[in-house]
Amino acid sequence: MDHIRGAGHRTLGNDAKLVQQPGQKPNLVFLVIGETARAQNQSYEGYAKPTNQYTQAIPDVVYFTKMTSCGTATAISVPCMFSNMKRTSYDANRARNSEGLLDILHKAGVSVFWKDNDEGCKGVCDRVPNVTINTQKDGKYCDGDTCYDMALMQNIDDDIKADGKNTLISLHLIGSHGPTYYKRYPQEFRKFMPDCPRSDIENCSQEQLVNTYDNTLLYTDYMVSQVIEKAKQYQDKYNVAVIYLSDHGESLGENGLYLHGTPYSVAPAQQTHVPMLFWLSDGYVKAQGIDMQCLKSNAANKDVSQDNLFHTVLSAMNVQTSERDPQLDILAACRPSQK
């Protein structure tokens, strides 16, 4: 966009290049950015309800138990995680006037595509191919006002260009966006009952509110499982991987707080402790030289944050640039050749 390219626009990663072994398949990575999912209500975290029953049924999904967000609202977390700035030094104005992760990938020759079912990409996809789901268009998943996230998977094969290039498909979910949680999942995902099919959540019981929210997590988990199944269909042509990360969490009445957006310095863990998971195909693991036991151990024990995403995705796509900090690259720690 012109105003972004104007005075003060900061370019990044002009030295970016693909570094890939000759004869190696290109990478196809799906980066799924969630909305308002909190870690506390994930089965992976020991939560009593089976909110992750779909991805937990898939072998070798790696779940990160100690992931924290950069902000407590999408407008901060999304630009922050796609920037090269850490949370502690994040400057929204600087991010707005700077290139980010997707720009660097694009410069290196990666085919990048952003598909949105939330409230836009907050500037991170402005200079790469992107599309927002039309809520009016599709009767199967959309009601004219909002769409279920599975609308993102419609015609997804058309979004993967058959050009043999390293490809990143980023899917931005509406996920668990409140307060109208009940609009985030179809009838068949009303598993946890009684739920609260109304927007004035203050008139629902705590049990109804939590059930409704948990149904949104279940549907998101189903969505992520479907992305993984789609990725598997491309294993003959690509080394495939899926990364899922939520932007921020949610308060559901704890200490009298609801929704999100509490200033970070006083925000409760419900708003800052978020889920992240990786699924890496056998071909991807082999080509990248990743020690999966190391990755699983680190995912269970090491503190990570959205600061890591920028550097990890560059690494996942085999993009070399001076902007990448190996210390913040989650994969580098588990590549024996890079230890």
Tab-separated table of C-alpha atoms in Angstrom, residues 45-325:
chain	number	residue	atom	x	y	z
A	45	GLU	CA	-2.539	-28.939	29.016
A	46	GLY	CA	-4.433	-31.529	31.060
A	47	TYR	CA	-7.862	-29.904	30.675
A	48	ALA	CA	-10.629	-32.375	31.502
A	49	LYS	CA	-12.712	-31.903	28.338
A	50	PRO	CA	-11.485	-33.351	25.013
A	51	THR	CA	-11.028	-29.993	23.265
A	52	ASN	CA	-8.112	-31.390	21.219
A	53	GLN	CA	-9.571	-34.759	20.292
A	54	TYR	CA	-8.913	-34.292	16.572
A	55	THR	CA	-5.256	-33.286	16.578
A	56	GLN	CA	-4.443	-35.604	19.483
A	57	ALA	CA	-5.479	-38.496	17.240
A	58	ILE	CA	-2.759	-37.532	14.733
A	59	PRO	CA	0.664	-39.081	15.443
A	60	ASP	CA	3.649	-36.812	16.051
A	61	VAL	CA	1.813	-33.562	16.712
A	62	VAL	CA	4.154	-31.505	18.907
A	63	TYR	CA	2.386	-29.232	21.404
A	64	PHE	CA	4.187	-26.390	23.171
A	65	THR	CA	3.069	-26.091	26.794
A	66	LYS	CA	4.874	-22.858	27.668
A	67	MET	CA	3.973	-20.473	24.827
A	68	THR	CA	3.173	-16.857	25.658
A	69	SER	CA	1.741	-14.127	23.461
A	70	CYS	CA	3.164	-10.742	22.561
A	71	GLY	CA	-0.058	-8.915	23.399
A	72	THR	CA	-3.582	-9.423	24.685
A	73	ALA	CA	-5.277	-8.206	21.485
A	74	THR	CA	-4.979	-9.152	17.807
A	75	ALA	CA	-3.935	-5.637	16.788
A	76	ILE	CA	-0.765	-6.036	18.858
A	77	SER	CA	-0.054	-9.771	18.764
A	78	VAL	CA	-0.293	-10.353	15.019
A	79	PRO	CA	1.985	-7.493	13.878
A	80	CYS	CA	4.361	-8.290	16.747
A	81	MET	CA	4.746	-11.999	15.935
A	82	PHE	CA	5.375	-11.222	12.256
A	83	SER	CA	7.956	-8.549	13.100
A	84	ASN	CA	11.596	-8.985	14.090
A	85	MET	CA	10.989	-7.097	17.331
A	86	LYS	CA	10.685	-8.817	20.694
A	87	ARG	CA	7.654	-8.201	22.885
A	88	THR	CA	9.675	-6.159	25.371
A	89	SER	CA	10.830	-3.730	22.673
A	90	TYR	CA	7.827	-3.919	20.348
A	91	ASP	CA	6.840	-0.593	18.779
A	92	ALA	CA	3.519	-0.655	16.916
A	93	ASN	CA	4.323	2.442	14.858
A	94	ARG	CA	7.676	1.019	13.809
A	95	ALA	CA	6.030	-2.295	12.863
A	96	ARG	CA	3.392	-0.473	10.820
A	97	ASN	CA	6.107	1.270	8.820
A	98	SER	CA	8.307	-1.740	8.347
A	99	GLU	CA	8.432	-4.895	6.290
A	100	GLY	CA	8.045	-8.142	8.181
A	101	LEU	CA	8.255	-11.914	7.964
A	102	LEU	CA	6.059	-12.374	4.878
A	103	ASP	CA	7.930	-9.672	2.955
A	104	ILE	CA	11.275	-11.362	3.647
A	105	LEU	CA	9.959	-14.772	2.559
A	106	HIS	CA	8.600	-13.182	-0.621
A	107	LYS	CA	11.983	-11.563	-1.364
A	108	ALA	CA	13.707	-14.929	-0.981
A	109	GLY	CA	11.450	-16.444	-3.649
A	110	VAL	CA	8.947	-18.217	-1.399
A	111	SER	CA	5.391	-18.304	-2.767
A	112	VAL	CA	3.394	-16.595	0.018
A	113	PHE	CA	-0.396	-16.447	0.341
A	114	TRP	CA	-2.531	-15.089	3.206
A	115	LYS	CA	-6.164	-16.157	3.554
A	116	ASP	CA	-8.219	-14.318	6.169
A	117	ASN	CA	-11.425	-15.169	8.026
A	118	ASP	CA	-10.903	-12.699	10.863
A	119	GLU	CA	-10.699	-8.909	10.890
A	120	GLY	CA	-7.789	-8.530	8.477
A	121	CYS	CA	-4.067	-9.174	8.744
A	122	LYS	CA	-3.234	-5.957	10.642
A	123	GLY	CA	-0.792	-4.917	7.939
A	124	VAL	CA	1.384	-8.031	7.859
A	125	CYS	CA	0.073	-9.281	4.495
A	126	ASP	CA	-0.348	-5.927	2.733
A	127	ARG	CA	2.536	-6.475	0.308
A	128	VAL	CA	1.962	-10.160	-0.515
A	129	PRO	CA	-0.941	-11.949	-2.252
A	130	ASN	CA	-3.891	-12.133	0.142
A	131	VAL	CA	-7.640	-12.618	0.207
A	132	THR	CA	-10.376	-12.177	2.821
A	133	ILE	CA	-13.266	-14.651	2.866
A	134	ASN	CA	-16.442	-13.049	1.548
A	135	THR	CA	-19.120	-13.594	4.184
A	136	GLN	CA	-21.868	-13.038	1.601
A	137	LYS	CA	-20.670	-15.572	-0.895
A	138	ASP	CA	-20.826	-19.014	0.592
A	139	GLY	CA	-23.991	-20.454	2.098
A	140	LYS	CA	-22.324	-23.618	3.352
A	141	TYR	CA	-20.035	-21.939	5.882
A	142	CYS	CA	-21.198	-18.286	5.893
A	143	ASP	CA	-24.438	-16.618	6.989
A	144	GLY	CA	-23.862	-13.219	5.376
A	145	ASP	CA	-22.393	-11.798	8.580
A	146	THR	CA	-19.704	-14.271	9.578
A	147	CYS	CA	-18.125	-17.516	8.372
A	148	TYR	CA	-17.013	-20.696	10.065
A	149	ASP	CA	-13.292	-21.249	9.685
A	150	MET	CA	-13.699	-24.252	7.407
A	151	ALA	CA	-14.550	-21.692	4.706
A	152	LEU	CA	-10.781	-21.156	4.542
A	153	MET	CA	-10.340	-24.719	3.284
A	154	GLN	CA	-12.681	-24.318	0.340
A	155	ASN	CA	-10.716	-24.310	-2.923
A	156	ILE	CA	-7.475	-24.487	-0.923
A	157	ASP	CA	-5.924	-26.596	-3.683
A	158	ASP	CA	-6.313	-23.626	-6.023
A	159	ASP	CA	-4.260	-21.528	-3.588
A	160	ILE	CA	-1.285	-23.890	-3.827
A	161	LYS	CA	0.400	-22.995	-7.092
A	162	ALA	CA	1.831	-25.947	-8.991
A	163	ASP	CA	5.105	-24.111	-9.618
A	164	GLY	CA	7.344	-26.285	-7.450
A	165	LYS	CA	8.369	-23.310	-5.298
A	166	ASN	CA	8.759	-23.239	-1.546
A	167	THR	CA	5.273	-22.221	-0.422
A	168	LEU	CA	3.788	-20.709	2.742
A	169	ILE	CA	-0.003	-20.640	3.069
A	170	SER	CA	-1.109	-18.573	6.061
A	171	LEU	CA	-4.669	-19.056	7.324
A	172	HIS	CA	-6.056	-16.484	9.771
A	173	LEU	CA	-8.889	-17.970	11.829
A	174	ILE	CA	-11.797	-16.269	13.555
A	175	GLY	CA	-11.374	-19.108	16.060
A	176	SER	CA	-12.842	-18.237	19.448
A	177	HIS	CA	-13.631	-14.569	18.823
A	178	GLY	CA	-16.172	-13.393	21.385
A	179	PRO	CA	-18.507	-12.423	22.755
A	180	THR	CA	-20.567	-14.273	20.121
A	181	TYR	CA	-18.730	-17.556	20.712
A	182	TYR	CA	-21.762	-19.529	19.569
A	183	LYS	CA	-21.357	-18.172	16.028
A	184	ARG	CA	-17.943	-19.799	15.677
A	185	TYR	CA	-19.044	-23.423	15.342
A	186	PRO	CA	-21.765	-25.318	13.459
A	187	GLN	CA	-24.510	-27.345	15.099
A	188	GLU	CA	-22.611	-30.638	14.983
A	189	PHE	CA	-19.862	-29.130	17.165
A	190	ARG	CA	-22.203	-28.316	20.047
A	191	LYS	CA	-20.524	-31.086	22.000
A	192	PHE	CA	-20.177	-29.437	25.407
A	193	MET	CA	-23.645	-28.643	26.689
A	194	PRO	CA	-25.505	-26.683	27.860
A	195	ASP	CA	-23.974	-23.914	25.749
A	196	CYS	CA	-24.880	-20.245	25.436
A	197	PRO	CA	-26.305	-19.446	21.966
A	198	ARG	CA	-26.527	-15.687	22.580
A	199	SER	CA	-24.302	-12.607	22.486
A	200	ASP	CA	-25.274	-11.175	25.905
A	201	ILE	CA	-22.998	-13.624	27.680
A	202	GLU	CA	-23.615	-11.949	31.036
A	203	ASN	CA	-27.030	-13.658	30.989
A	204	CYS	CA	-25.495	-17.122	30.657
A	205	SER	CA	-24.339	-19.293	33.506
A	206	GLN	CA	-20.604	-19.809	33.972
A	207	GLU	CA	-21.040	-23.421	32.849
A	208	GLN	CA	-22.814	-22.342	29.644
A	209	LEU	CA	-20.188	-19.700	28.908
A	210	VAL	CA	-17.264	-22.095	29.329
A	211	ASN	CA	-18.995	-24.838	27.315
A	212	THR	CA	-19.609	-22.424	24.446
A	213	TYR	CA	-15.998	-21.291	24.489
A	214	ASP	CA	-14.786	-24.907	24.641
A	215	ASN	CA	-16.912	-25.729	21.594
A	216	THR	CA	-15.022	-23.031	19.677
A	217	LEU	CA	-11.726	-24.675	20.684
A	218	LEU	CA	-13.008	-28.061	19.563
A	219	TYR	CA	-13.964	-26.651	16.162
A	220	THR	CA	-10.580	-24.941	15.817
A	221	ASP	CA	-8.903	-28.237	16.651
A	222	TYR	CA	-10.974	-29.935	13.954
A	223	MET	CA	-9.986	-27.196	11.512
A	224	VAL	CA	-6.273	-27.651	12.292
A	225	SER	CA	-6.638	-31.432	11.884
A	226	GLN	CA	-8.134	-30.827	8.442
A	227	VAL	CA	-5.200	-28.598	7.487
A	228	ILE	CA	-2.854	-31.424	8.504
A	229	GLU	CA	-4.834	-33.949	6.449
A	230	LYS	CA	-4.682	-31.576	3.476
A	231	ALA	CA	-0.923	-31.139	3.904
A	232	LYS	CA	-0.500	-34.926	3.833
A	233	GLN	CA	-2.032	-34.984	0.336
A	234	TYR	CA	0.946	-32.979	-0.957
A	235	GLN	CA	3.713	-35.170	0.455
A	236	ASP	CA	4.603	-36.605	-2.958
A	237	LYS	CA	5.585	-33.155	-4.286
A	238	TYR	CA	6.581	-31.249	-1.141
A	239	ASN	CA	8.087	-31.627	2.296
A	240	VAL	CA	5.080	-30.494	4.312
A	241	ALA	CA	4.548	-28.995	7.747
A	242	VAL	CA	1.797	-27.269	9.742
A	243	ILE	CA	2.278	-24.650	12.458
A	244	TYR	CA	-0.656	-23.450	14.579
A	245	LEU	CA	-0.371	-20.544	17.011
A	246	SER	CA	-3.057	-18.459	18.709
A	247	ASP	CA	-2.679	-14.691	18.894
A	248	HIS	CA	-3.808	-14.193	22.499
A	249	GLY	CA	-6.008	-15.828	25.110
A	250	GLU	CA	-9.304	-14.985	26.819
A	251	SER	CA	-10.744	-14.384	30.267
A	252	LEU	CA	-13.994	-16.181	31.048
A	253	GLY	CA	-14.955	-14.501	34.299
A	254	GLU	CA	-11.859	-15.279	36.362
A	255	ASN	CA	-11.289	-12.407	38.819
A	256	GLY	CA	-14.274	-10.672	37.222
A	257	LEU	CA	-12.524	-10.344	33.855
A	258	TYR	CA	-14.098	-11.234	30.503
A	259	LEU	CA	-12.824	-11.233	26.924
A	260	HIS	CA	-9.256	-9.871	26.505
A	261	GLY	CA	-7.224	-6.689	26.001
A	262	THR	CA	-6.063	-6.235	29.604
A	263	PRO	CA	-2.769	-4.269	29.711
A	264	TYR	CA	0.032	-6.848	29.418
A	265	SER	CA	1.770	-5.842	32.648
A	266	VAL	CA	-1.291	-6.846	34.675
A	267	ALA	CA	-2.935	-9.338	32.289
A	268	PRO	CA	-3.765	-12.765	33.740
A	269	ALA	CA	-2.245	-15.911	32.260
A	270	GLN	CA	-5.628	-16.734	30.674
A	271	GLN	CA	-4.968	-13.872	28.218
A	272	THR	CA	-1.236	-14.463	27.591
A	273	HIS	CA	-0.699	-18.255	27.789
A	274	VAL	CA	-1.656	-19.580	24.353
A	275	PRO	CA	-1.527	-22.872	22.434
A	276	MET	CA	0.984	-23.655	19.710
A	277	LEU	CA	1.516	-26.924	17.865
A	278	PHE	CA	3.651	-28.263	15.035
A	279	TRP	CA	3.015	-31.179	12.716
A	280	LEU	CA	6.009	-32.102	10.574
A	281	SER	CA	5.856	-34.815	7.929
A	282	ASP	CA	8.482	-37.570	7.945
A	283	GLY	CA	9.871	-36.174	4.692
A	284	TYR	CA	10.142	-32.701	6.197
A	285	VAL	CA	11.848	-33.984	9.357
A	286	LYS	CA	14.365	-35.973	7.330
A	287	ALA	CA	15.135	-33.157	4.870
A	288	GLN	CA	15.555	-30.629	7.692
A	289	GLY	CA	17.603	-32.949	9.907
A	290	ILE	CA	15.337	-32.401	12.906
A	291	ASP	CA	15.678	-34.508	16.058
A	292	MET	CA	12.015	-35.054	16.956
A	293	GLN	CA	12.728	-36.264	20.509
A	294	CYS	CA	14.623	-33.031	21.105
A	295	LEU	CA	11.737	-30.999	19.677
A	296	LYS	CA	9.138	-32.795	21.802
A	297	SER	CA	11.255	-32.403	24.922
A	298	ASN	CA	11.786	-28.693	24.304
A	299	ALA	CA	8.078	-28.226	23.550
A	300	ALA	CA	7.187	-29.759	26.909
A	301	ASN	CA	9.834	-28.017	29.001
A	302	LYS	CA	11.158	-24.796	27.500
A	303	ASP	CA	9.638	-21.329	27.646
A	304	VAL	CA	8.808	-20.014	24.175
A	305	SER	CA	6.914	-16.960	22.992
A	306	GLN	CA	5.650	-15.257	19.885
A	307	ASP	CA	9.133	-13.709	19.674
A	308	ASN	CA	10.210	-17.101	18.278
A	309	LEU	CA	7.794	-17.235	15.336
A	310	PHE	CA	9.608	-14.841	12.962
A	311	HIS	CA	12.915	-16.693	13.262
A	312	THR	CA	11.413	-20.194	13.291
A	313	VAL	CA	9.353	-19.680	10.120
A	314	LEU	CA	12.376	-18.287	8.244
A	315	SER	CA	14.217	-21.435	9.274
A	316	ALA	CA	11.270	-23.693	8.436
A	317	MET	CA	11.218	-22.259	4.911
A	318	ASN	CA	15.024	-22.574	4.470
A	319	VAL	CA	15.435	-18.818	4.167
A	320	GLN	CA	18.800	-17.438	5.207
A	321	THR	CA	19.036	-13.793	6.238
A	322	SER	CA	20.941	-11.720	8.779
A	323	GLU	CA	17.524	-10.899	10.320
A	324	ARG	CA	17.173	-14.469	11.608
A	325	ASP	CA	18.436	-15.004	15.154
